[in-house]
Coordinates of N, CA and C in Angstrom, one line a residue:
X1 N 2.1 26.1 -2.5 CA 2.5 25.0 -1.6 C 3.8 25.3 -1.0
X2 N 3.7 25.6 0.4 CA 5.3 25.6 1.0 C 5.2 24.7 2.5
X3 N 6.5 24.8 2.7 CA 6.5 23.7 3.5 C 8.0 24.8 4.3
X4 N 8.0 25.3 5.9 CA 9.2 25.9 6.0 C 9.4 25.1 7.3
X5 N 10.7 24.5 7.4 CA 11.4 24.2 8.8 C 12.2 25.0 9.6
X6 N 12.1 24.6 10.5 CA 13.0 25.6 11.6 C 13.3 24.6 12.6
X7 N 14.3 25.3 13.6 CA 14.3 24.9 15.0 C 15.5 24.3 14.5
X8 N 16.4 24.3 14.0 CA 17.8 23.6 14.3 C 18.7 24.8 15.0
X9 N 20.2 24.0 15.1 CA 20.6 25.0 16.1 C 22.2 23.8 16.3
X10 N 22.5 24.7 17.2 CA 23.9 23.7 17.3 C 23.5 22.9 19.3
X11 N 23.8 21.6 19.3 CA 23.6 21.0 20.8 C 24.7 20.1 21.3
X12 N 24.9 19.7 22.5 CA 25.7 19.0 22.8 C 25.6 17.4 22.8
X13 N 26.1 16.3 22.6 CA 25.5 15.1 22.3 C 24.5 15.0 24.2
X14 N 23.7 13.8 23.4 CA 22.7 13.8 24.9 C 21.7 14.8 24.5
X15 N 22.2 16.2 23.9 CA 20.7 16.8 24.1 C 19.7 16.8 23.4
X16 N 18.6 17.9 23.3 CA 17.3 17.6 22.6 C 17.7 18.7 21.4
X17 N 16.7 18.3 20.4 CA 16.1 20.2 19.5 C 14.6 19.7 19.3
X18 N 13.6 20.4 19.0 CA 12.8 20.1 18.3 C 12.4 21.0 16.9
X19 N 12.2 20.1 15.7 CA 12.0 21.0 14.9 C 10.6 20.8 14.5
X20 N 10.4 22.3 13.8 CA 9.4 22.5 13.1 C 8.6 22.7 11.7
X21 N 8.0 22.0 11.3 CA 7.4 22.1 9.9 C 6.0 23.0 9.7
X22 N 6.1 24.5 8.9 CA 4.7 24.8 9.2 C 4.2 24.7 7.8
X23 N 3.6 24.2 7.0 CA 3.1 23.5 5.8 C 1.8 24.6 5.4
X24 N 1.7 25.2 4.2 CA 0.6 26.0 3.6 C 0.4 25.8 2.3
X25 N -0.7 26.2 1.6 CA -1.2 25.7 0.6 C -1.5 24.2 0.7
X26 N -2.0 23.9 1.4 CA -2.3 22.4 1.7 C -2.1 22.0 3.4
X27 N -3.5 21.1 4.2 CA -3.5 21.4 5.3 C -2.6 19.7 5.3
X28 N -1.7 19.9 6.8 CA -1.2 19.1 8.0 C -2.0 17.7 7.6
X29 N -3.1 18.3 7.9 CA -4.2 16.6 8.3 C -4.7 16.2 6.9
X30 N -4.2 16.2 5.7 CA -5.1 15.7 4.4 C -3.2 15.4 3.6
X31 N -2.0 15.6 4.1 CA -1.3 15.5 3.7 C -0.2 14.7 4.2
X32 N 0.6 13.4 4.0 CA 1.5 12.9 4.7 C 2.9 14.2 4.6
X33 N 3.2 13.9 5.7 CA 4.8 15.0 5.8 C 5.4 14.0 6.5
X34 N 6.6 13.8 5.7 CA 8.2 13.3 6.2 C 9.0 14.3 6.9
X35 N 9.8 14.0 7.3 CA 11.6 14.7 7.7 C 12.6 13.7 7.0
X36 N 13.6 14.1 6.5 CA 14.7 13.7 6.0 C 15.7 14.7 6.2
X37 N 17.1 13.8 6.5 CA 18.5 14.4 6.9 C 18.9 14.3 5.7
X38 N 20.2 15.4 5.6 CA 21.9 14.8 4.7 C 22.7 15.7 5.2
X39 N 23.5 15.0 5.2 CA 25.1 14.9 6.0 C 25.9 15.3 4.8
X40 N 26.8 16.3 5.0 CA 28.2 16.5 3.9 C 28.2 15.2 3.4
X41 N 28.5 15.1 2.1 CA 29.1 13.9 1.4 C 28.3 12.6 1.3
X42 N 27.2 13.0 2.1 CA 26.5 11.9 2.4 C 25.0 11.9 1.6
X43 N 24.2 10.6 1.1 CA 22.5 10.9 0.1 C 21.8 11.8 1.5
X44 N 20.6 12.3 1.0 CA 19.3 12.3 1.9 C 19.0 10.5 2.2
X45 N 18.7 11.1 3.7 CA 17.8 10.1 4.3 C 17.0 9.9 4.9
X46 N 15.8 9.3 5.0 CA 14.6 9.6 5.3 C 14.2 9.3 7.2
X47 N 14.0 10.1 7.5 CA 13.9 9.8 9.0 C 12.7 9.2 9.8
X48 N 11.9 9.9 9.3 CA 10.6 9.7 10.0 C 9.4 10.2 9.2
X49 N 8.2 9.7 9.0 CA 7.1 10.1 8.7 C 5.8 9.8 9.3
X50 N 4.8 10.8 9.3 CA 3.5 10.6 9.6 C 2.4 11.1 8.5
X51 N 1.8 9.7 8.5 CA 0.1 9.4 7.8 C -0.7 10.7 8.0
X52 N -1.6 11.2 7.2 CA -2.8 12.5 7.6 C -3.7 11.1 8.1
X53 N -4.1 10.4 7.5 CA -5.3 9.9 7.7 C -5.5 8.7 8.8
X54 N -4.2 8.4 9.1 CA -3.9 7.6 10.3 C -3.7 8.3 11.8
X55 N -2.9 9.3 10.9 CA -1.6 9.7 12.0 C -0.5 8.4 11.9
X56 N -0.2 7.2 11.2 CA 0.4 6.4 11.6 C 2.3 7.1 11.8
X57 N 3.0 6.7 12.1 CA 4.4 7.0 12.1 C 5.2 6.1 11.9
X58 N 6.6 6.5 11.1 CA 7.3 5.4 10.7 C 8.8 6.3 11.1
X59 N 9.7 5.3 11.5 CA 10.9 5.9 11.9 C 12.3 5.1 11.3
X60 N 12.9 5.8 10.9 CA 14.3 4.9 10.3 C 15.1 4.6 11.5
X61 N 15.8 3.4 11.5 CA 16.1 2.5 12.7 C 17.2 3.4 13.5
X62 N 18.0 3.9 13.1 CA 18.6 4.9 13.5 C 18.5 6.4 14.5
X63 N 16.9 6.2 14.4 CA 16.3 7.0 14.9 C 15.1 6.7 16.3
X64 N 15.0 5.4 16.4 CA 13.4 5.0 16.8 C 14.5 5.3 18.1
X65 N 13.1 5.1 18.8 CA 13.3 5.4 20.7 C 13.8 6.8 21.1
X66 N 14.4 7.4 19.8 CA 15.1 9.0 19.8 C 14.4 9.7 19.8
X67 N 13.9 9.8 18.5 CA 13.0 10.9 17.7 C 11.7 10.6 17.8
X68 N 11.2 11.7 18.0 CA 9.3 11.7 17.4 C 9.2 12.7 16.8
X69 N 7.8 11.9 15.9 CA 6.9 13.1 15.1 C 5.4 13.2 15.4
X70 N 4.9 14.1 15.1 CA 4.1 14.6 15.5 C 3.0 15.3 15.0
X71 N 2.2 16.2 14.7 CA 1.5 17.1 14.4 C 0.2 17.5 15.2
X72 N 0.1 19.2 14.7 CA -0.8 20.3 15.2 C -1.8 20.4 14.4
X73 N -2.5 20.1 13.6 CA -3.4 20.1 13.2 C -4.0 21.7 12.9
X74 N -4.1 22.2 14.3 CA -4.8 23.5 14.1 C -3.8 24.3 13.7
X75 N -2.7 24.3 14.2 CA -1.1 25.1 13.3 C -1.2 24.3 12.3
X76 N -1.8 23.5 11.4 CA -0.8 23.3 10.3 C 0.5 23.0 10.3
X77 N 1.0 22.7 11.4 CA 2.8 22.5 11.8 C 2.8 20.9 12.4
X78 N 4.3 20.3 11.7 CA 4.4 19.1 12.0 C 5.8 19.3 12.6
X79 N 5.8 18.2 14.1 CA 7.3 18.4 14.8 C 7.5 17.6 14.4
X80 N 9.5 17.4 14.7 CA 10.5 16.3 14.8 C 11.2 16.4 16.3
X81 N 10.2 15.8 17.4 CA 11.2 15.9 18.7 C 12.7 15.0 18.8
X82 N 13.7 15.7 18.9 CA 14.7 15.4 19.1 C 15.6 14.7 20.0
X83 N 16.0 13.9 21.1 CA 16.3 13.3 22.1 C 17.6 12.8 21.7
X84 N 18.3 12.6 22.5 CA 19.7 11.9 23.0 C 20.4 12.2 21.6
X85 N 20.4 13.4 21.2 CA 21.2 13.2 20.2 C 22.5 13.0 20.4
X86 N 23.2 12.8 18.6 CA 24.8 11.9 18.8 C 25.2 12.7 17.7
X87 N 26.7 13.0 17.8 CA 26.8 13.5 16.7 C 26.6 13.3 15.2
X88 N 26.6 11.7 15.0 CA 26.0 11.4 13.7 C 24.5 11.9 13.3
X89 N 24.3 12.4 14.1 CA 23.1 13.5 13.7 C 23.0 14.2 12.8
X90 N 24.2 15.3 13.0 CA 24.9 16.3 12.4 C 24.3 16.3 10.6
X91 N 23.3 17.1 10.6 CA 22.8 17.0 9.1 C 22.2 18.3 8.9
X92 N 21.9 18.7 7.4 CA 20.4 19.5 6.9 C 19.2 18.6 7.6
X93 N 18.1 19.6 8.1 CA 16.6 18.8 8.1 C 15.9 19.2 7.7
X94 N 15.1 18.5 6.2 CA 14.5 19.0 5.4 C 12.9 18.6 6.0
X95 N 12.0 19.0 6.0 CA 10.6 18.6 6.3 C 9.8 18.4 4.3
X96 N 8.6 17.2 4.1 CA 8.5 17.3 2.3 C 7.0 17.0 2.8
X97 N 6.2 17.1 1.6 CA 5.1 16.4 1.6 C 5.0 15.5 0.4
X98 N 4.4 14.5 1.0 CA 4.1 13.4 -0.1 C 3.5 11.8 0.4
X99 N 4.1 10.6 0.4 CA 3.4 9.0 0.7 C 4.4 8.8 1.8
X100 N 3.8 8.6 3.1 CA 4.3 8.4 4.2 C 4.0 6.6 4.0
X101 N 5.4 5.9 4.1 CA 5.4 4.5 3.8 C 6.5 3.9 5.2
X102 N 6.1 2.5 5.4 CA 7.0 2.1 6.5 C 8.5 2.6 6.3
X103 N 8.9 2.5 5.0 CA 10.4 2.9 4.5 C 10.4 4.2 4.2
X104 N 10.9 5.0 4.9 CA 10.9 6.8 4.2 C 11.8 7.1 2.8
X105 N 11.2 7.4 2.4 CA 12.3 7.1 0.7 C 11.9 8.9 0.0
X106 N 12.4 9.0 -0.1 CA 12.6 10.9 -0.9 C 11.8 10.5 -1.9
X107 N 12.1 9.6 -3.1 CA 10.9 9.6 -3.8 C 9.7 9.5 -3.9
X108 N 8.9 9.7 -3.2 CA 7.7 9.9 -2.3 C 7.2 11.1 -2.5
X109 N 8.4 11.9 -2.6 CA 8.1 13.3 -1.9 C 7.6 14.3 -2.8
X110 N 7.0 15.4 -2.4 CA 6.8 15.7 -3.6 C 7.2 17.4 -3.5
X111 N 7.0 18.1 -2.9 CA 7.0 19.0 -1.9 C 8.1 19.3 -1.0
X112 N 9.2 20.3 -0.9 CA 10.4 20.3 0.0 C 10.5 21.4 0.5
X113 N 10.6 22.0 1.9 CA 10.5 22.8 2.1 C 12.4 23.0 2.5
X114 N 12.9 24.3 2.5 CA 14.1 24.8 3.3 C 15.1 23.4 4.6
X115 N 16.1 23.9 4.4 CA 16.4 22.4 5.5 C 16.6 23.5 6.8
X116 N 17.1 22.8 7.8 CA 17.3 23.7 9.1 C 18.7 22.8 9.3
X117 N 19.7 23.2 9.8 CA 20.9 22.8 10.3 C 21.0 22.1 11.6
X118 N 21.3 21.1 11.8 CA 21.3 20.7 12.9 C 22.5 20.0 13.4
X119 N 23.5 20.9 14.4 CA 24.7 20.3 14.3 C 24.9 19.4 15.9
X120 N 25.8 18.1 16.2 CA 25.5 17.7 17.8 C 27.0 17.8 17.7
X121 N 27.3 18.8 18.8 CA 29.1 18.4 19.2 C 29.5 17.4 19.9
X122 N 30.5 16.7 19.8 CA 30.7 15.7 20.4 C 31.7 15.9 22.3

């Protein structure tokens, strides 16, 4: 079971990234996948997730109107599209598998793949 993200990078506030989750040993669509940030000094926090068997999505308030997620089904890959970012963005982004719930909570998780860097200059 791995789970690898990609697609961070360094951006300017305002712009976009989108990352990617490509998930094996276990498919996209029979699996909830979260994203969760952390910031230096700061816990993990849960950003966003999507349901397999809904698709439903949940977004931490900090993020709604910004960010989406998403999934490929046939890739086995789940996005995090990125929008208007701010520097308080500035985090690790980890992609996990586990209970996609209205509140994204790490303990859920079960499954963590690599984080991707994602830094927004100001």
């Amino acid at each position: 079971v791995q789970l690898q993200a990609s697609g961070g990078g360094l951006v300017q506030t305002g712009g976009s990234l989108r990352l990617s989750c490509v998930v094996s040993g276990f498919s996209s669509d029979h699996d909830d996948i979260g994203w969760f940030r952390q910031a230096p000094g700061k816990e993990r926090e849960g950003v966003s997730c999507i349901r397999s068997s809904s698709g439903r999505t949940y977004y931490a308030e900090s993020v709604k109107g910004r960010f989406t997620i998403s999934r490929d089904n046939a890739k086995n890959t789940v996005y995090l599209q990125m929008n208007s970012l701010k520097p308080e963005d500035t985090a690790v982004y980890y992609c996990a598998e586990g209970v996609c719930q209205r509140t994204v909570v790490a303990g859920w998780y079960n499954f963590w793949g690599q984080g991707t860097q994602v830094t927004v200059s100001s």
